[in-house]
Coordinates of C-alpha atoms in Angstrom, one line a residue:
M1 CA 5.9 -4.1 -28.7
T2 CA 3.5 -3.4 -31.5
A3 CA 4.4 -1.1 -34.3
D4 CA 2.8 1.9 -32.6
G5 CA 4.7 1.2 -29.3
V6 CA 1.8 -0.3 -27.3
P7 CA 3.0 -3.2 -25.1
Q8 CA 1.7 -6.6 -26.1
E9 CA 0.4 -9.1 -23.6
G10 CA 3.5 -10.3 -21.6
D11 CA 5.5 -7.1 -22.0
A12 CA 3.3 -4.6 -20.2
W13 CA 5.3 -1.5 -19.3
W14 CA 4.4 -1.7 -15.6
K15 CA 6.3 -5.1 -15.2
S16 CA 9.6 -3.3 -15.3
A17 CA 8.4 -0.2 -13.5
V18 CA 8.9 0.9 -9.9
V19 CA 6.1 2.8 -8.2
Y20 CA 6.6 5.5 -5.5
Q21 CA 3.7 6.2 -3.2
I22 CA 3.2 9.8 -1.9
Y23 CA 1.1 10.6 1.1
P24 CA 0.4 14.2 0.0
R25 CA -0.4 15.6 3.5
S26 CA 3.1 14.6 4.7
F27 CA 5.3 14.9 1.6
A28 CA 6.2 18.6 1.0
D29 CA 4.4 21.8 2.1
S30 CA 4.8 24.8 -0.2
D31 CA 2.9 27.4 1.6
G32 CA 3.8 27.0 5.3
D33 CA 0.4 25.9 6.6
G34 CA 1.9 22.7 8.0
I35 CA 0.2 20.4 5.5
G36 CA 1.7 19.0 2.3
D37 CA 0.3 20.0 -1.0
L38 CA 0.4 19.5 -4.7
A39 CA 2.8 22.4 -5.3
G40 CA 5.1 20.9 -2.8
I41 CA 5.1 17.6 -4.6
T42 CA 5.8 19.4 -7.9
Q43 CA 8.8 21.2 -6.3
R44 CA 10.3 17.8 -5.2
L45 CA 9.8 15.8 -8.4
D46 CA 13.5 15.8 -9.3
H47 CA 14.2 13.8 -6.1
L48 CA 12.0 11.0 -7.6
A49 CA 13.3 11.4 -11.1
D50 CA 16.8 11.1 -9.8
L51 CA 15.8 8.0 -7.8
G52 CA 14.7 6.5 -11.1
V53 CA 11.0 5.6 -10.3
D54 CA 8.6 5.3 -13.1
V55 CA 5.2 5.9 -11.5
I56 CA 4.0 8.2 -8.7
W57 CA 0.9 7.0 -6.8
L58 CA -0.9 9.8 -4.9
S59 CA -3.0 9.0 -1.9
P60 CA -6.3 10.9 -2.1
V61 CA -6.3 14.6 -2.8
Y62 CA -10.0 15.0 -3.4
P63 CA -12.2 17.2 -1.2
S64 CA -12.8 15.5 2.1
P65 CA -13.8 16.3 5.7
Q66 CA -10.6 14.3 6.6
D67 CA -12.3 12.0 9.0
D68 CA -10.0 9.2 7.6
N69 CA -7.3 11.5 6.1
G70 CA -8.8 11.8 2.7
Y71 CA -10.2 8.3 2.3
D72 CA -13.6 9.8 3.0
I73 CA -14.3 11.6 -0.3
S74 CA -16.9 14.3 -0.5
D75 CA -16.4 15.2 -4.2
Y76 CA -14.8 12.8 -6.7
Q77 CA -14.1 15.5 -9.3
D78 CA -12.1 18.2 -7.6
I79 CA -9.1 18.9 -5.3
D80 CA -9.3 19.6 -1.7
P81 CA -8.3 23.3 -1.1
V82 CA -5.7 22.1 1.5
F83 CA -3.8 20.5 -1.3
G84 CA -4.4 23.1 -4.0
D85 CA -6.8 23.1 -6.9
L86 CA -7.3 21.5 -10.3
A87 CA -4.9 23.9 -12.0
A88 CA -2.2 22.8 -9.5
F89 CA -3.1 19.2 -10.2
D90 CA -2.8 19.8 -14.0
R91 CA 0.7 21.4 -13.4
L92 CA 1.7 18.4 -11.4
V93 CA 0.6 15.9 -14.0
A94 CA 2.4 17.9 -16.7
A95 CA 5.6 18.0 -14.6
V96 CA 5.5 14.3 -13.9
H97 CA 5.1 13.5 -17.6
E98 CA 7.9 15.9 -18.6
R99 CA 10.2 13.8 -16.4
G100 CA 9.1 10.6 -18.1
M101 CA 7.1 9.3 -15.2
K102 CA 3.4 8.5 -14.8
L103 CA 0.9 9.4 -12.2
V104 CA -1.6 7.1 -10.6
M105 CA -4.4 8.3 -8.3
D106 CA -5.9 6.6 -5.3
L107 CA -9.5 5.9 -5.9
V108 CA -12.0 5.0 -3.1
V109 CA -15.3 3.7 -4.5
N110 CA -16.3 1.2 -1.8
H111 CA -17.5 4.2 0.2
T112 CA -17.8 8.0 0.1
S113 CA -17.9 10.6 2.8
D114 CA -21.3 11.2 4.5
E115 CA -20.9 14.7 3.2
H116 CA -20.8 13.7 -0.5
P117 CA -23.9 15.0 -2.3
W118 CA -24.8 11.5 -3.3
F119 CA -25.2 10.5 0.3
Q120 CA -26.9 13.7 1.3
E121 CA -29.5 13.0 -1.4
S122 CA -29.9 9.4 -0.4
R123 CA -31.0 10.4 3.1
D124 CA -34.4 11.1 1.5
P125 CA -36.3 7.7 1.1
R126 CA -37.9 9.2 -2.0
S127 CA -34.6 10.1 -3.7
P128 CA -33.6 8.1 -6.8
R129 CA -30.2 7.8 -5.1
R130 CA -31.6 6.2 -2.0
D131 CA -30.4 2.8 -3.2
W132 CA -26.9 4.1 -4.1
Y133 CA -26.1 3.3 -0.5
W134 CA -27.1 0.4 1.8
W135 CA -30.1 1.6 3.8
R136 CA -32.0 -0.9 5.9
P137 CA -34.8 -0.6 8.5
P138 CA -34.1 -1.5 12.1
R139 CA -34.2 -5.2 13.1
D140 CA -35.9 -5.6 16.4
G141 CA -35.3 -1.9 17.1
S142 CA -31.5 -2.2 16.5
E143 CA -28.9 -2.7 13.7
P144 CA -30.0 -4.6 10.6
N145 CA -27.2 -7.2 11.2
N146 CA -24.4 -7.8 13.6
W147 CA -21.4 -6.7 11.5
G148 CA -18.6 -4.9 13.2
S149 CA -16.7 -2.0 11.6
F150 CA -13.0 -2.1 10.9
F151 CA -12.8 1.2 12.9
S152 CA -14.5 -0.4 16.0
G153 CA -18.2 -0.5 16.9
P154 CA -21.1 -1.6 14.8
A155 CA -21.0 -1.2 11.0
W156 CA -24.4 0.5 11.0
T157 CA -25.5 4.0 12.0
H158 CA -29.0 5.1 12.6
D159 CA -30.5 8.1 10.7
P160 CA -33.5 9.4 12.8
A161 CA -35.0 11.3 9.8
S162 CA -36.1 8.1 8.1
D163 CA -35.7 5.7 11.0
A164 CA -33.3 3.6 9.0
Y165 CA -29.7 2.5 9.3
Y166 CA -26.9 2.9 6.7
L167 CA -23.9 0.5 6.3
H168 CA -20.3 1.7 6.8
L169 CA -17.6 -0.9 7.0
F170 CA -15.2 1.8 8.2
S171 CA -16.1 5.1 10.0
P172 CA -19.7 6.3 10.3
K173 CA -18.6 9.1 8.1
Q174 CA -17.8 6.6 5.3
P175 CA -21.1 5.1 4.1
D176 CA -20.7 2.2 1.7
L177 CA -21.8 2.5 -1.9
N178 CA -24.3 -0.1 -3.2
W179 CA -22.7 -1.5 -6.3
E180 CA -25.8 -3.5 -7.1
H181 CA -27.3 -0.2 -8.5
P182 CA -26.4 0.1 -12.2
Q183 CA -26.7 3.9 -12.2
L184 CA -24.2 4.2 -9.4
R185 CA -21.7 2.1 -11.3
Q186 CA -22.1 4.2 -14.4
A187 CA -21.6 7.4 -12.4
V188 CA -18.4 5.9 -11.0
Y189 CA -17.1 4.9 -14.5
A190 CA -17.9 8.4 -15.9
M191 CA -15.9 9.9 -13.0
M192 CA -12.9 7.6 -13.7
R193 CA -12.9 8.4 -17.4
W194 CA -12.9 12.2 -16.5
W195 CA -9.7 11.8 -14.6
L196 CA -8.0 9.6 -17.2
D197 CA -8.9 12.1 -19.9
R198 CA -7.3 14.7 -17.7
G199 CA -4.0 12.8 -18.0
V200 CA -4.0 10.4 -15.1
D201 CA -2.3 7.1 -15.9
G202 CA -4.3 4.7 -13.8
F203 CA -5.7 4.0 -10.4
R204 CA -4.9 2.2 -7.2
M205 CA -8.3 1.3 -5.9
D206 CA -8.9 1.2 -2.2
V207 CA -10.5 -2.0 -0.7
V208 CA -12.0 -2.6 -4.1
N209 CA -12.7 -6.3 -3.3
F210 CA -15.3 -5.1 -0.8
I211 CA -17.6 -3.4 -3.4
S212 CA -19.8 -6.5 -3.9
K213 CA -21.9 -7.4 -0.9
D214 CA -24.3 -10.3 -0.4
P215 CA -27.6 -8.4 -0.9
A216 CA -29.1 -10.4 2.0
L217 CA -26.6 -8.9 4.4
P218 CA -26.7 -11.9 6.7
D219 CA -25.2 -11.9 10.2
G220 CA -21.6 -12.8 10.6
A221 CA -20.1 -15.3 13.0
V222 CA -19.4 -14.0 16.5
T223 CA -15.8 -15.0 17.3
G224 CA -14.9 -12.8 20.2
D225 CA -16.5 -11.1 23.2
G226 CA -19.6 -9.1 22.7
P227 CA -22.4 -9.1 20.1
L228 CA -20.5 -8.0 17.0
G229 CA -19.9 -10.5 14.2
D230 CA -17.5 -10.9 11.3
G231 CA -19.3 -9.9 8.2
S232 CA -16.2 -10.4 5.9
P233 CA -17.4 -13.7 4.3
H234 CA -20.3 -11.7 2.9
F235 CA -18.3 -8.8 1.4
V236 CA -14.7 -9.8 0.9
C237 CA -14.6 -10.8 -2.8
G238 CA -18.4 -10.9 -2.8
P239 CA -20.7 -12.6 -5.2
R240 CA -20.4 -10.1 -8.1
I241 CA -16.9 -8.8 -7.6
H242 CA -15.6 -10.2 -10.9
D243 CA -18.7 -9.0 -12.8
H244 CA -18.1 -5.5 -11.4
L245 CA -14.4 -5.4 -12.2
Q246 CA -14.9 -6.8 -15.7
E247 CA -17.6 -4.2 -16.4
M248 CA -15.2 -1.5 -15.1
H249 CA -12.5 -2.7 -17.4
R250 CA -14.9 -2.6 -20.4
E251 CA -16.4 0.8 -19.5
V252 CA -13.1 2.5 -18.5
F253 CA -9.7 0.8 -18.8
A254 CA -10.2 -0.8 -22.2
R255 CA -10.6 2.7 -23.7
Y256 CA -7.0 3.5 -22.9
P257 CA -5.1 0.5 -24.2
G258 CA -1.5 0.1 -23.2
R259 CA -1.4 3.2 -21.1
L260 CA -2.7 2.5 -17.6
L261 CA -1.7 0.8 -14.4
T262 CA -4.6 -0.6 -12.4
V263 CA -4.1 -1.9 -8.9
G264 CA -6.7 -3.4 -6.6
E265 CA -6.1 -3.1 -2.9
M266 CA -7.7 -6.4 -1.7
P267 CA -7.6 -7.2 2.1
G268 CA -8.3 -10.8 2.7
V269 CA -7.7 -11.9 -0.9
T270 CA -6.3 -15.4 -1.4
V271 CA -3.6 -16.3 -3.9
E272 CA -6.2 -18.4 -5.7
Q273 CA -8.5 -15.4 -6.0
A274 CA -5.6 -13.2 -7.1
R275 CA -5.0 -15.5 -10.0
L276 CA -8.4 -14.7 -11.2
F277 CA -8.3 -11.0 -10.6
T278 CA -4.9 -10.6 -12.4
D279 CA -5.3 -13.0 -15.3
P280 CA -4.9 -10.8 -18.4
A281 CA -7.4 -13.0 -20.3
R282 CA -10.2 -12.1 -17.7
A283 CA -9.6 -8.3 -18.1
E284 CA -10.0 -7.1 -14.5
V285 CA -6.9 -5.5 -12.9
D286 CA -3.2 -5.6 -13.5
M287 CA -2.2 -6.6 -10.0
V288 CA -3.6 -6.7 -6.4
F289 CA -2.3 -5.6 -3.1
Q290 CA -2.5 -8.5 -0.7
F291 CA -2.0 -8.4 3.0
E292 CA -0.9 -11.9 4.0
H293 CA 2.7 -11.1 4.7
V294 CA 1.9 -8.0 6.7
G295 CA -0.4 -10.0 9.0
L296 CA 2.1 -12.6 10.0
D297 CA 3.1 -10.6 13.2
H298 CA -0.5 -10.0 14.2
G299 CA -2.3 -11.8 17.1
R300 CA -6.0 -11.3 17.8
H301 CA -5.7 -8.0 15.9
K302 CA -3.1 -5.8 14.3
F303 CA -2.1 -4.2 17.6
D304 CA -1.6 -7.5 19.3
L305 CA 2.1 -8.0 18.6
R306 CA 3.6 -11.4 17.8
P307 CA 7.2 -12.2 16.8
L308 CA 7.7 -12.6 13.1
R309 CA 9.4 -15.8 12.0
L310 CA 11.4 -15.4 8.8
T311 CA 10.4 -18.9 7.7
D312 CA 6.7 -17.8 7.8
L313 CA 7.6 -14.7 5.7
K314 CA 9.4 -16.8 3.2
A315 CA 6.6 -19.3 3.0
S316 CA 4.1 -16.6 2.4
L317 CA 6.0 -14.5 -0.2
G318 CA 7.3 -17.7 -1.9
R319 CA 3.9 -19.1 -2.3
W320 CA 2.7 -15.9 -4.0
Q321 CA 5.7 -16.0 -6.3
T322 CA 5.0 -19.6 -7.3
E323 CA 1.2 -19.4 -7.6
L324 CA 1.2 -16.3 -9.7
A325 CA 4.1 -17.4 -11.9
D326 CA 2.1 -18.6 -14.9
T327 CA -0.9 -16.3 -14.5
G328 CA -1.1 -12.8 -13.2
W329 CA 1.4 -10.5 -11.5
N330 CA 2.6 -9.6 -8.0
S331 CA 2.8 -6.2 -6.3
L332 CA 5.8 -6.0 -4.0
Y333 CA 5.8 -3.9 -0.9
W334 CA 7.1 -3.7 2.7
N335 CA 5.1 -0.6 3.8
N336 CA 2.6 2.0 2.8
H337 CA 0.4 4.6 4.4
D338 CA -1.4 2.0 6.4
Q339 CA 1.7 0.1 7.6
P340 CA 4.5 0.9 10.1
R341 CA 8.0 1.7 8.8
A342 CA 9.6 -1.4 7.2
V343 CA 13.1 -0.8 8.8
S344 CA 11.4 -0.7 12.3
R345 CA 9.1 -3.7 11.7
F346 CA 11.1 -6.1 9.6
G347 CA 14.6 -4.7 10.1
D348 CA 16.7 -3.2 12.9
D349 CA 16.3 0.6 13.2
S350 CA 19.1 1.0 15.8
P351 CA 21.9 3.4 14.7
R352 CA 24.2 0.4 14.2
H353 CA 22.0 -1.5 11.8
R354 CA 19.4 0.9 10.3
V355 CA 21.1 1.5 7.0
R356 CA 22.3 -2.0 6.5
S357 CA 18.9 -3.6 7.4
A358 CA 17.0 -1.1 5.2
T359 CA 19.1 -1.9 2.2
A360 CA 18.9 -5.7 2.9
L361 CA 15.1 -5.5 2.9
A362 CA 15.1 -3.5 -0.2
T363 CA 17.4 -6.0 -2.0
V364 CA 15.2 -8.9 -1.1
L365 CA 11.9 -7.2 -2.1
H366 CA 13.1 -5.6 -5.4
L367 CA 14.5 -8.9 -6.7
H368 CA 11.2 -10.8 -6.3
R369 CA 9.1 -11.2 -9.4
G370 CA 6.5 -8.4 -9.5
T371 CA 6.3 -4.6 -9.5
P372 CA 8.0 -3.0 -6.4
Y373 CA 6.4 -0.1 -4.5
I374 CA 8.4 2.4 -2.5
Y375 CA 6.6 4.3 0.2
Q376 CA 7.8 7.9 0.7
G377 CA 10.9 8.0 3.0
E378 CA 11.5 4.3 2.6
E379 CA 14.4 5.2 0.3
L380 CA 15.9 7.1 3.2
G381 CA 15.4 4.3 5.7
M382 CA 12.9 6.4 7.7
A383 CA 11.9 4.7 10.9
N384 CA 8.9 4.6 13.3
A385 CA 8.4 7.8 15.3
P386 CA 8.4 8.0 19.1
F387 CA 4.8 8.3 20.3
H388 CA 4.9 8.7 24.0
T389 CA 1.2 9.1 25.0
I390 CA -2.1 8.6 23.2
D391 CA -2.2 12.4 22.7
D392 CA 0.6 12.0 20.2
F393 CA -1.5 10.0 17.8
R394 CA -3.8 11.3 15.1
D395 CA -5.1 8.3 13.3
I396 CA -8.8 7.3 13.7
E397 CA -8.1 3.6 13.7
T398 CA -5.5 3.9 16.5
L399 CA -7.6 6.3 18.6
N400 CA -10.7 4.1 18.3
H401 CA -8.9 1.0 19.2
Y402 CA -7.4 2.7 22.3
A403 CA -10.8 3.9 23.5
Q404 CA -12.4 0.5 22.9
S405 CA -9.5 -1.3 24.8
L406 CA -9.8 0.9 27.8
R407 CA -13.6 0.4 27.9
A408 CA -12.9 -3.3 27.9
G409 CA -10.8 -2.9 31.0
E410 CA -7.3 -2.9 29.5
K411 CA -4.6 -0.6 31.0
P412 CA -3.0 2.2 28.9
E413 CA 0.5 0.9 29.5
D414 CA -0.6 -2.5 28.1
V415 CA -2.2 -1.0 25.0
L416 CA 0.3 1.7 24.0
P417 CA 3.2 -0.6 22.9
G418 CA 1.1 -2.1 20.1
L419 CA -0.1 1.3 19.0
R420 CA 3.5 2.5 18.9
A421 CA 4.7 -0.5 16.8
M422 CA 1.8 -0.8 14.4
G423 CA -0.1 2.5 14.3
R424 CA -0.6 4.1 10.9
D425 CA 0.8 7.4 12.1
N426 CA 4.2 5.9 11.8
A427 CA 3.9 6.1 8.1
R428 CA 2.4 9.5 8.1
T429 CA 5.1 11.6 9.9
P430 CA 6.4 14.2 7.5
M431 CA 9.0 13.5 4.9
Q432 CA 12.5 14.3 6.1
W433 CA 14.2 16.5 3.5
D434 CA 17.1 18.0 5.5
A435 CA 18.3 18.6 9.0
S436 CA 16.6 22.0 9.4
P437 CA 13.6 22.6 11.7
H438 CA 10.7 20.3 10.8
G439 CA 13.0 18.4 8.4
G440 CA 12.5 20.9 5.6
F441 CA 8.9 19.7 5.2
T442 CA 7.3 23.0 6.2
T443 CA 8.2 26.5 7.4
G444 CA 5.1 26.4 9.7
T445 CA 3.9 23.9 12.3
P446 CA 3.5 20.4 10.8
W447 CA 0.2 18.7 11.2
L448 CA 2.0 15.7 12.7
P449 CA 5.5 16.2 14.3
V450 CA 8.5 15.3 12.3
N451 CA 10.5 12.3 13.6
P452 CA 13.3 13.8 15.8
D453 CA 15.9 11.6 14.0
H454 CA 15.5 13.9 10.9
S455 CA 18.8 15.6 11.9
E456 CA 20.6 12.4 10.8
V457 CA 18.0 10.7 8.5
N458 CA 17.1 13.0 5.7
A459 CA 17.2 13.3 1.9
A460 CA 20.0 15.9 1.7
A461 CA 22.4 13.7 3.8
A462 CA 21.4 10.6 1.9
R463 CA 21.9 12.1 -1.5
A464 CA 25.4 13.3 -0.5
N465 CA 26.5 9.8 0.8
P466 CA 27.2 7.2 -1.9
A467 CA 26.7 4.4 0.7
S468 CA 23.3 5.6 1.8
V469 CA 19.9 3.8 1.6
Y470 CA 18.9 6.3 -1.1
H471 CA 21.7 5.3 -3.5
H472 CA 21.2 1.6 -2.9
Y473 CA 17.6 2.1 -4.0
R474 CA 18.9 3.9 -7.1
R475 CA 21.1 1.0 -7.9
L476 CA 18.3 -1.5 -7.4
I477 CA 16.0 0.4 -9.7
A478 CA 18.7 0.7 -12.3
L479 CA 19.3 -3.0 -12.1
R480 CA 15.6 -3.7 -12.7
H481 CA 15.6 -1.4 -15.7
G482 CA 18.7 -3.0 -17.2
E483 CA 18.6 -6.7 -16.3
P484 CA 15.6 -8.6 -17.9
A485 CA 16.1 -11.5 -15.4
V486 CA 14.9 -9.2 -12.6
V487 CA 11.6 -8.5 -14.4
H488 CA 10.9 -11.7 -16.2
G489 CA 12.9 -14.4 -14.5
D490 CA 11.3 -17.4 -12.7
F491 CA 11.7 -17.7 -9.0
T492 CA 13.1 -20.6 -6.8
M493 CA 13.3 -20.2 -3.1
L494 CA 16.4 -21.6 -1.3
L495 CA 16.9 -22.4 2.4
P496 CA 13.2 -22.3 3.3
D497 CA 13.8 -23.5 6.8
D498 CA 16.6 -21.0 7.7
E499 CA 15.5 -18.4 10.2
R500 CA 18.2 -15.9 9.3
V501 CA 18.9 -16.1 5.6
Y502 CA 16.6 -15.2 2.8
A503 CA 17.9 -16.7 -0.5
F504 CA 16.5 -17.4 -3.9
I505 CA 17.3 -17.7 -7.6
R506 CA 15.9 -15.9 -10.6
R507 CA 16.4 -17.4 -14.1
Y508 CA 15.7 -15.9 -17.5
G509 CA 17.2 -17.1 -20.8
G510 CA 20.9 -17.6 -20.2
T511 CA 21.1 -15.4 -17.1
V512 CA 20.8 -16.7 -13.5
L513 CA 20.7 -14.4 -10.4
L514 CA 21.4 -15.6 -6.9
V515 CA 20.1 -13.3 -4.1
V516 CA 21.3 -14.0 -0.5
A517 CA 20.5 -11.8 2.4
N518 CA 21.2 -12.2 6.1
L519 CA 18.1 -10.7 7.8
S520 CA 19.5 -10.9 11.3
S521 CA 21.9 -8.9 13.5
E522 CA 24.4 -11.9 13.7
R523 CA 26.8 -13.2 11.2
S524 CA 25.6 -16.2 9.2
A525 CA 27.3 -18.8 7.1
V526 CA 25.3 -19.5 4.0
P527 CA 25.6 -22.6 1.9
L528 CA 25.9 -21.7 -1.7
P529 CA 24.6 -23.7 -4.6
D530 CA 27.3 -25.4 -6.7
G531 CA 29.2 -23.1 -9.0
W532 CA 28.4 -19.9 -7.2
Q533 CA 31.5 -19.4 -5.1
D534 CA 33.2 -17.2 -7.7
A535 CA 30.2 -15.7 -9.4
E536 CA 30.0 -12.1 -10.4
L537 CA 28.8 -9.8 -7.6
V538 CA 26.3 -7.5 -9.3
L539 CA 25.2 -5.5 -6.2
G540 CA 25.8 -5.7 -2.5
N541 CA 25.1 -3.5 0.5
V542 CA 28.5 -3.8 2.1
P543 CA 31.3 -1.5 0.8
A544 CA 34.2 -3.5 -0.7
G545 CA 36.6 -2.5 2.1
E546 CA 34.3 -4.2 4.7
A547 CA 34.2 -7.7 3.2
T548 CA 32.9 -10.1 5.8
D549 CA 34.7 -13.1 4.6
A550 CA 38.1 -11.5 5.2
A551 CA 37.3 -11.2 8.9
D552 CA 35.6 -14.6 9.2
P553 CA 36.7 -17.0 6.4
A554 CA 33.8 -19.0 5.0
P555 CA 33.7 -22.8 5.3
P556 CA 34.0 -24.6 2.0
G557 CA 31.0 -24.1 -0.2
H558 CA 29.7 -21.3 2.0
A559 CA 29.7 -17.5 2.2
V560 CA 29.7 -15.7 5.5
L561 CA 27.4 -12.7 5.5
G562 CA 27.6 -10.0 8.1
P563 CA 24.6 -8.6 10.0
W564 CA 22.0 -7.5 7.5
E565 CA 24.3 -8.1 4.5
A566 CA 22.7 -8.7 1.1
R567 CA 24.3 -9.7 -2.2
I568 CA 23.1 -10.3 -5.7
H569 CA 25.3 -12.6 -7.9
R570 CA 25.0 -13.3 -11.6
R571 CA 26.0 -16.1 -13.9
T572 CA 25.4 -16.4 -17.6
T573 CA 25.3 -19.5 -19.7

């Protein structure tokens, strides 16, 4: 630290922090309209303060037509009335700061809503804001190129008024901004400074590595059936992405030294690219969200399920640990608002193993090198919800994929399993506060039904049970805050070829931590490194009275771990 308390390079405050993501629509409803709001979040802040988290990340609360649940912003400098108003936001920020936490906003600047005034003005070819978006004339009477949208169909929509097309990598109601235009960039930076001056402590920036496109907008390779091509080589980490982010840092982040957390969500980013984005000397962002590990169980697309091999997961996460060790920083997560529930995807959400597998997954993740992110309800072990028919889903990505699949001749019964397992609605069912109707989320009718398991899986029950998932997360967070090896230690993967056990070592100074976790529903004998047989147990997820070794003695030099058992041992030299 410097004399005035500002972290120097290497001891940035966010390295020892834990971030908690809130999806406002589903967190807590204060007024009974069935939709979560800012006042509801403020009322529940003590739950997060008691958990021990340092940062709250809010998914978008800006005015929006809600075509993509708020990721289609129609006004960057206000609050959607469904969530409250700017006064309610200011009260939330003040309450967060009073509890010693920080607040980070989600920022979507790759695209806006088609109802944003900027886009409405750009519809006029004579408008000075015409080039703030990607407008192009027809090519042979059709789309300007063959790119497909992430939400199905072409990435272009025709506007009859000017006989031109506009680009949208997502929904037609989410037109892409043209970051080649300097006035557009300055407008974005001014907006960001406006929020930071209001007390916000940083941004998580949605698909920010898409903001630079190849201005030629060339066709993409056609890899599947039909005419649509993959345009990603021309916009994922595009030609001027580093220029844009370095300019953003100069114009915005550098004016608030030592205070902010800046996170770039970057689908398709490689570890080599992430080294550049997160190198402090380059002054771009503090960390990136990468998606390699959450794509390992995808086939042709995210709804095409494939078994996850633990060895693949270890190889992926281990490589990111190694490659960012000397430059940059990792963000650590199992799930978020776009991913299914971790305990259902990577663990075992059956009544027998839900708690144990949720705590095992937490132990593994939080002991990696990087900043851990907790998604709302993860600290309770919330699971995927039962979605019986397509009418139970709300998410635009899921609904569009279902419609496209049926048009291609697939049967509903063949499509639905993938939607149930991987659909984004799994993460968006309301927070389960207690066993009352609607889980204590609302006194009205929730916008999305609460998972029926809320009668057993809820915050009130978890807080009352010392052996709950919630209290295990509290202990993990306290360990991160108190043990420098968790934050700063190097990382060495063990047993890379084991399909059941995830094990690694962290070293810092004279402290060495050994993490061993059986990520399976069967007992496993784990070979221990020399000298670890009698090492101090810092934290485990099995109560002392349920010691596995007593029931099944370990072979010499081994430990026997029960199903989904995790342990953290420590030695000092």
